[in-house]
């Protein structure tokens, strides 16, 4: 992977994908700081090259890594940034997934009304476009807040 990332033969688009893949490898190794750094490099390169989807994908993973680390405010910021790219009509499931992730962060911060609001926005999207498992998951998240 290191040789691949240092290759001058890669296009910027491929380098962005490789850096994001590298971040997921670090996640699998439980090296969250390295995962966060690699995802940040991917996002920065995507922004420089005006590749909005690639930047939004990297930003989502940055949110995931911050959430796992416990940096909830940073996770919120990253998820909200990514959400601005994915609208309900063109990307309903990624949009709903980000709403669900926002709900998880708000729940971790004990901001229960905000968490419920995010889950309730995601639920009808999952009902229309998602799988039965998506509905089970979101309803479980909602129900868990009432216990």
PDB file of C-alpha atoms in Angstrom:
ATOM      1  CA  UNK A   1       0.000   0.000   0.000  1.00  0.00           C
ATOM      2  CA  UNK A   2       2.825   2.411   0.838  1.00  0.00           C
ATOM      3  CA  UNK A   3       4.439   1.913  -2.586  1.00  0.00           C
ATOM      4  CA  UNK A   4       1.082   2.408  -4.233  1.00  0.00           C
ATOM      5  CA  UNK A   5       0.454   5.677  -2.408  1.00  0.00           C
ATOM      6  CA  UNK A   6       3.851   7.038  -3.341  1.00  0.00           C
ATOM      7  CA  UNK A   7       3.460   6.142  -7.020  1.00  0.00           C
ATOM      8  CA  UNK A   8       3.421   9.128  -9.342  1.00  0.00           C
ATOM      9  CA  UNK A   9       1.518   7.002 -11.855  1.00  0.00           C
ATOM     10  CA  UNK A  10      -1.735   7.241  -9.896  1.00  0.00           C
ATOM     11  CA  UNK A  11      -4.314   9.810 -10.859  1.00  0.00           C
ATOM     12  CA  UNK A  12      -5.544  12.088  -8.101  1.00  0.00           C
ATOM     13  CA  UNK A  13      -8.891  10.264  -8.172  1.00  0.00           C
ATOM     14  CA  UNK A  14      -7.150   6.923  -7.581  1.00  0.00           C
ATOM     15  CA  UNK A  15      -4.907   8.392  -4.908  1.00  0.00           C
ATOM     16  CA  UNK A  16      -7.971   9.739  -3.071  1.00  0.00           C
ATOM     17  CA  UNK A  17      -9.551   6.266  -3.153  1.00  0.00           C
ATOM     18  CA  UNK A  18      -6.316   4.617  -2.036  1.00  0.00           C
ATOM     19  CA  UNK A  19      -5.936   6.983   0.927  1.00  0.00           C
ATOM     20  CA  UNK A  20      -9.530   6.310   2.000  1.00  0.00           C
ATOM     21  CA  UNK A  21      -8.927   2.557   1.682  1.00  0.00           C
ATOM     22  CA  UNK A  22      -5.766   3.007   3.761  1.00  0.00           C
ATOM     23  CA  UNK A  23      -7.861   4.695   6.455  1.00  0.00           C
ATOM     24  CA  UNK A  24     -10.168   1.670   6.568  1.00  0.00           C
ATOM     25  CA  UNK A  25      -7.173  -0.640   6.930  1.00  0.00           C
ATOM     26  CA  UNK A  26      -6.000   1.423   9.895  1.00  0.00           C
ATOM     27  CA  UNK A  27      -9.520   1.150  11.339  1.00  0.00           C
ATOM     28  CA  UNK A  28      -9.279  -2.631  11.050  1.00  0.00           C
ATOM     29  CA  UNK A  29      -5.978  -2.431  12.923  1.00  0.00           C
ATOM     30  CA  UNK A  30      -7.638  -0.278  15.618  1.00  0.00           C
ATOM     31  CA  UNK A  31      -5.292   2.609  14.841  1.00  0.00           C
ATOM     32  CA  UNK A  32      -7.902   5.350  14.853  1.00  0.00           C
ATOM     33  CA  UNK A  33      -5.490   8.304  14.814  1.00  0.00           C
ATOM     34  CA  UNK A  34      -3.829   6.912  11.677  1.00  0.00           C
ATOM     35  CA  UNK A  35      -7.239   6.169  10.135  1.00  0.00           C
ATOM     36  CA  UNK A  36      -8.328   9.733  10.837  1.00  0.00           C
ATOM     37  CA  UNK A  37      -5.131  11.131   9.319  1.00  0.00           C
ATOM     38  CA  UNK A  38      -5.444   9.054   6.128  1.00  0.00           C
ATOM     39  CA  UNK A  39      -9.125   9.999   5.703  1.00  0.00           C
ATOM     40  CA  UNK A  40      -8.173  13.640   6.191  1.00  0.00           C
ATOM     41  CA  UNK A  41      -5.553  13.357   3.467  1.00  0.00           C
ATOM     42  CA  UNK A  42      -8.168  11.806   1.179  1.00  0.00           C
ATOM     43  CA  UNK A  43     -10.644  14.598   1.921  1.00  0.00           C
ATOM     44  CA  UNK A  44      -8.066  17.345   1.445  1.00  0.00           C
ATOM     45  CA  UNK A  45      -6.970  15.968  -1.916  1.00  0.00           C
ATOM     46  CA  UNK A  46     -10.610  15.602  -2.998  1.00  0.00           C
ATOM     47  CA  UNK A  47     -11.324  19.220  -2.034  1.00  0.00           C
ATOM     48  CA  UNK A  48      -8.264  20.486  -3.918  1.00  0.00           C
ATOM     49  CA  UNK A  49      -9.483  18.617  -7.008  1.00  0.00           C
ATOM     50  CA  UNK A  50     -13.126  19.720  -6.597  1.00  0.00           C
ATOM     51  CA  UNK A  51     -14.330  16.120  -6.276  1.00  0.00           C
ATOM     52  CA  UNK A  52     -17.371  16.710  -4.097  1.00  0.00           C
ATOM     53  CA  UNK A  53     -18.535  13.100  -3.739  1.00  0.00           C
ATOM     54  CA  UNK A  54     -15.058  11.883  -2.825  1.00  0.00           C
ATOM     55  CA  UNK A  55     -14.761  14.706  -0.281  1.00  0.00           C
ATOM     56  CA  UNK A  56     -18.184  13.827   1.185  1.00  0.00           C
ATOM     57  CA  UNK A  57     -17.250  10.130   1.421  1.00  0.00           C
ATOM     58  CA  UNK A  58     -14.002  10.966   3.197  1.00  0.00           C
ATOM     59  CA  UNK A  59     -15.800  13.421   5.484  1.00  0.00           C
ATOM     60  CA  UNK A  60     -18.270  10.683   6.463  1.00  0.00           C
ATOM     61  CA  UNK A  61     -15.413   8.368   7.416  1.00  0.00           C
ATOM     62  CA  UNK A  62     -13.788  11.192   9.372  1.00  0.00           C
ATOM     63  CA  UNK A  63     -17.072  11.452  11.269  1.00  0.00           C
ATOM     64  CA  UNK A  64     -17.056   7.708  11.942  1.00  0.00           C
ATOM     65  CA  UNK A  65     -13.493   7.818  13.277  1.00  0.00           C
ATOM     66  CA  UNK A  66     -14.207  10.824  15.481  1.00  0.00           C
ATOM     67  CA  UNK A  67     -17.303   9.058  16.829  1.00  0.00           C
ATOM     68  CA  UNK A  68     -15.270   5.945  17.654  1.00  0.00           C
ATOM     69  CA  UNK A  69     -12.620   8.077  19.379  1.00  0.00           C
ATOM     70  CA  UNK A  70     -15.290   9.967  21.322  1.00  0.00           C
ATOM     71  CA  UNK A  71     -14.765  13.341  19.649  1.00  0.00           C
ATOM     72  CA  UNK A  72     -18.491  13.900  19.326  1.00  0.00           C
ATOM     73  CA  UNK A  73     -18.430  17.546  18.274  1.00  0.00           C
ATOM     74  CA  UNK A  74     -15.936  16.772  15.517  1.00  0.00           C
ATOM     75  CA  UNK A  75     -18.069  13.803  14.451  1.00  0.00           C
ATOM     76  CA  UNK A  76     -21.145  16.045  14.234  1.00  0.00           C
ATOM     77  CA  UNK A  77     -19.271  18.573  12.131  1.00  0.00           C
ATOM     78  CA  UNK A  78     -17.971  15.905   9.746  1.00  0.00           C
ATOM     79  CA  UNK A  79     -21.357  14.190   9.361  1.00  0.00           C
ATOM     80  CA  UNK A  80     -23.128  17.502   8.760  1.00  0.00           C
ATOM     81  CA  UNK A  81     -20.548  18.453   6.160  1.00  0.00           C
ATOM     82  CA  UNK A  82     -21.035  15.150   4.366  1.00  0.00           C
ATOM     83  CA  UNK A  83     -24.826  15.411   4.646  1.00  0.00           C
ATOM     84  CA  UNK A  84     -24.764  18.661   2.695  1.00  0.00           C
ATOM     85  CA  UNK A  85     -23.623  16.650  -0.354  1.00  0.00           C
ATOM     86  CA  UNK A  86     -26.101  13.766  -0.100  1.00  0.00           C
ATOM     87  CA  UNK A  87     -29.661  14.919  -0.644  1.00  0.00           C
ATOM     88  CA  UNK A  88     -32.706  12.723  -0.176  1.00  0.00           C
ATOM     89  CA  UNK A  89     -33.677  12.604  -3.844  1.00  0.00           C
ATOM     90  CA  UNK A  90     -30.355  11.680  -5.428  1.00  0.00           C
ATOM     91  CA  UNK A  91     -28.869   9.556  -2.609  1.00  0.00           C
ATOM     92  CA  UNK A  92     -31.604   8.556  -0.151  1.00  0.00           C
ATOM     93  CA  UNK A  93     -29.783   5.738   1.657  1.00  0.00           C
ATOM     94  CA  UNK A  94     -26.481   7.604   2.198  1.00  0.00           C
ATOM     95  CA  UNK A  95     -28.583  10.569   3.375  1.00  0.00           C
ATOM     96  CA  UNK A  96     -30.520   8.371   5.817  1.00  0.00           C
ATOM     97  CA  UNK A  97     -27.314   6.688   7.007  1.00  0.00           C
ATOM     98  CA  UNK A  98     -25.826  10.079   7.835  1.00  0.00           C
ATOM     99  CA  UNK A  99     -28.993  11.103   9.690  1.00  0.00           C
ATOM    100  CA  UNK A 100     -28.741   7.868  11.656  1.00  0.00           C
ATOM    101  CA  UNK A 101     -25.068   8.570  12.404  1.00  0.00           C
ATOM    102  CA  UNK A 102     -25.975  12.068  13.588  1.00  0.00           C
ATOM    103  CA  UNK A 103     -28.584  10.496  15.852  1.00  0.00           C
ATOM    104  CA  UNK A 104     -25.987   8.153  17.308  1.00  0.00           C
ATOM    105  CA  UNK A 105     -23.682  11.063  18.093  1.00  0.00           C
ATOM    106  CA  UNK A 106     -26.465  13.111  19.674  1.00  0.00           C
ATOM    107  CA  UNK A 107     -27.456  10.070  21.743  1.00  0.00           C
ATOM    108  CA  UNK A 108     -23.849   9.648  22.892  1.00  0.00           C
ATOM    109  CA  UNK A 109     -23.906  13.309  23.922  1.00  0.00           C
ATOM    110  CA  UNK A 110     -27.145  12.702  25.856  1.00  0.00           C
ATOM    111  CA  UNK A 111     -29.003  15.150  23.601  1.00  0.00           C
ATOM    112  CA  UNK A 112     -31.988  12.839  23.315  1.00  0.00           C
ATOM    113  CA  UNK A 113     -34.460  15.187  21.548  1.00  0.00           C
ATOM    114  CA  UNK A 114     -31.866  15.929  18.861  1.00  0.00           C
ATOM    115  CA  UNK A 115     -31.126  12.213  18.456  1.00  0.00           C
ATOM    116  CA  UNK A 116     -34.812  11.370  18.098  1.00  0.00           C
ATOM    117  CA  UNK A 117     -35.234  14.146  15.530  1.00  0.00           C
ATOM    118  CA  UNK A 118     -32.445  12.679  13.367  1.00  0.00           C
ATOM    119  CA  UNK A 119     -33.812   9.139  13.657  1.00  0.00           C
ATOM    120  CA  UNK A 120     -37.312  10.318  12.802  1.00  0.00           C
ATOM    121  CA  UNK A 121     -35.980  12.025   9.679  1.00  0.00           C
ATOM    122  CA  UNK A 122     -34.193   8.821   8.639  1.00  0.00           C
ATOM    123  CA  UNK A 123     -37.053   6.386   9.326  1.00  0.00           C
ATOM    124  CA  UNK A 124     -39.375   7.312   6.413  1.00  0.00           C
ATOM    125  CA  UNK A 125     -36.421   7.342   4.013  1.00  0.00           C
ATOM    126  CA  UNK A 126     -35.502   3.821   5.092  1.00  0.00           C
ATOM    127  CA  UNK A 127     -39.176   2.813   4.834  1.00  0.00           C
ATOM    128  CA  UNK A 128     -39.311   3.950   1.211  1.00  0.00           C
ATOM    129  CA  UNK A 129     -35.829   3.122  -0.075  1.00  0.00           C
ATOM    130  CA  UNK A 130     -34.109   0.914   2.476  1.00  0.00           C
ATOM    131  CA  UNK A 131     -34.168  -2.685   3.552  1.00  0.00           C
ATOM    132  CA  UNK A 132     -36.084  -4.328   6.342  1.00  0.00           C
ATOM    133  CA  UNK A 133     -32.815  -4.394   8.313  1.00  0.00           C
ATOM    134  CA  UNK A 134     -32.481  -0.609   7.915  1.00  0.00           C
ATOM    135  CA  UNK A 135     -35.943  -0.197   9.449  1.00  0.00           C
ATOM    136  CA  UNK A 136     -35.164  -2.600  12.271  1.00  0.00           C
ATOM    137  CA  UNK A 137     -31.944  -0.731  13.054  1.00  0.00           C
ATOM    138  CA  UNK A 138     -33.478   2.744  13.084  1.00  0.00           C
ATOM    139  CA  UNK A 139     -36.467   1.615  15.142  1.00  0.00           C
ATOM    140  CA  UNK A 140     -34.096  -0.063  17.581  1.00  0.00           C
ATOM    141  CA  UNK A 141     -32.173   3.207  17.889  1.00  0.00           C
ATOM    142  CA  UNK A 142     -35.389   5.144  18.513  1.00  0.00           C
ATOM    143  CA  UNK A 143     -36.686   2.603  21.011  1.00  0.00           C
ATOM    144  CA  UNK A 144     -33.400   2.518  22.876  1.00  0.00           C
ATOM    145  CA  UNK A 145     -33.753   6.207  23.685  1.00  0.00           C
ATOM    146  CA  UNK A 146     -37.030   5.608  25.469  1.00  0.00           C
ATOM    147  CA  UNK A 147     -35.658   2.951  27.826  1.00  0.00           C
TER     148      UNK A 147
END
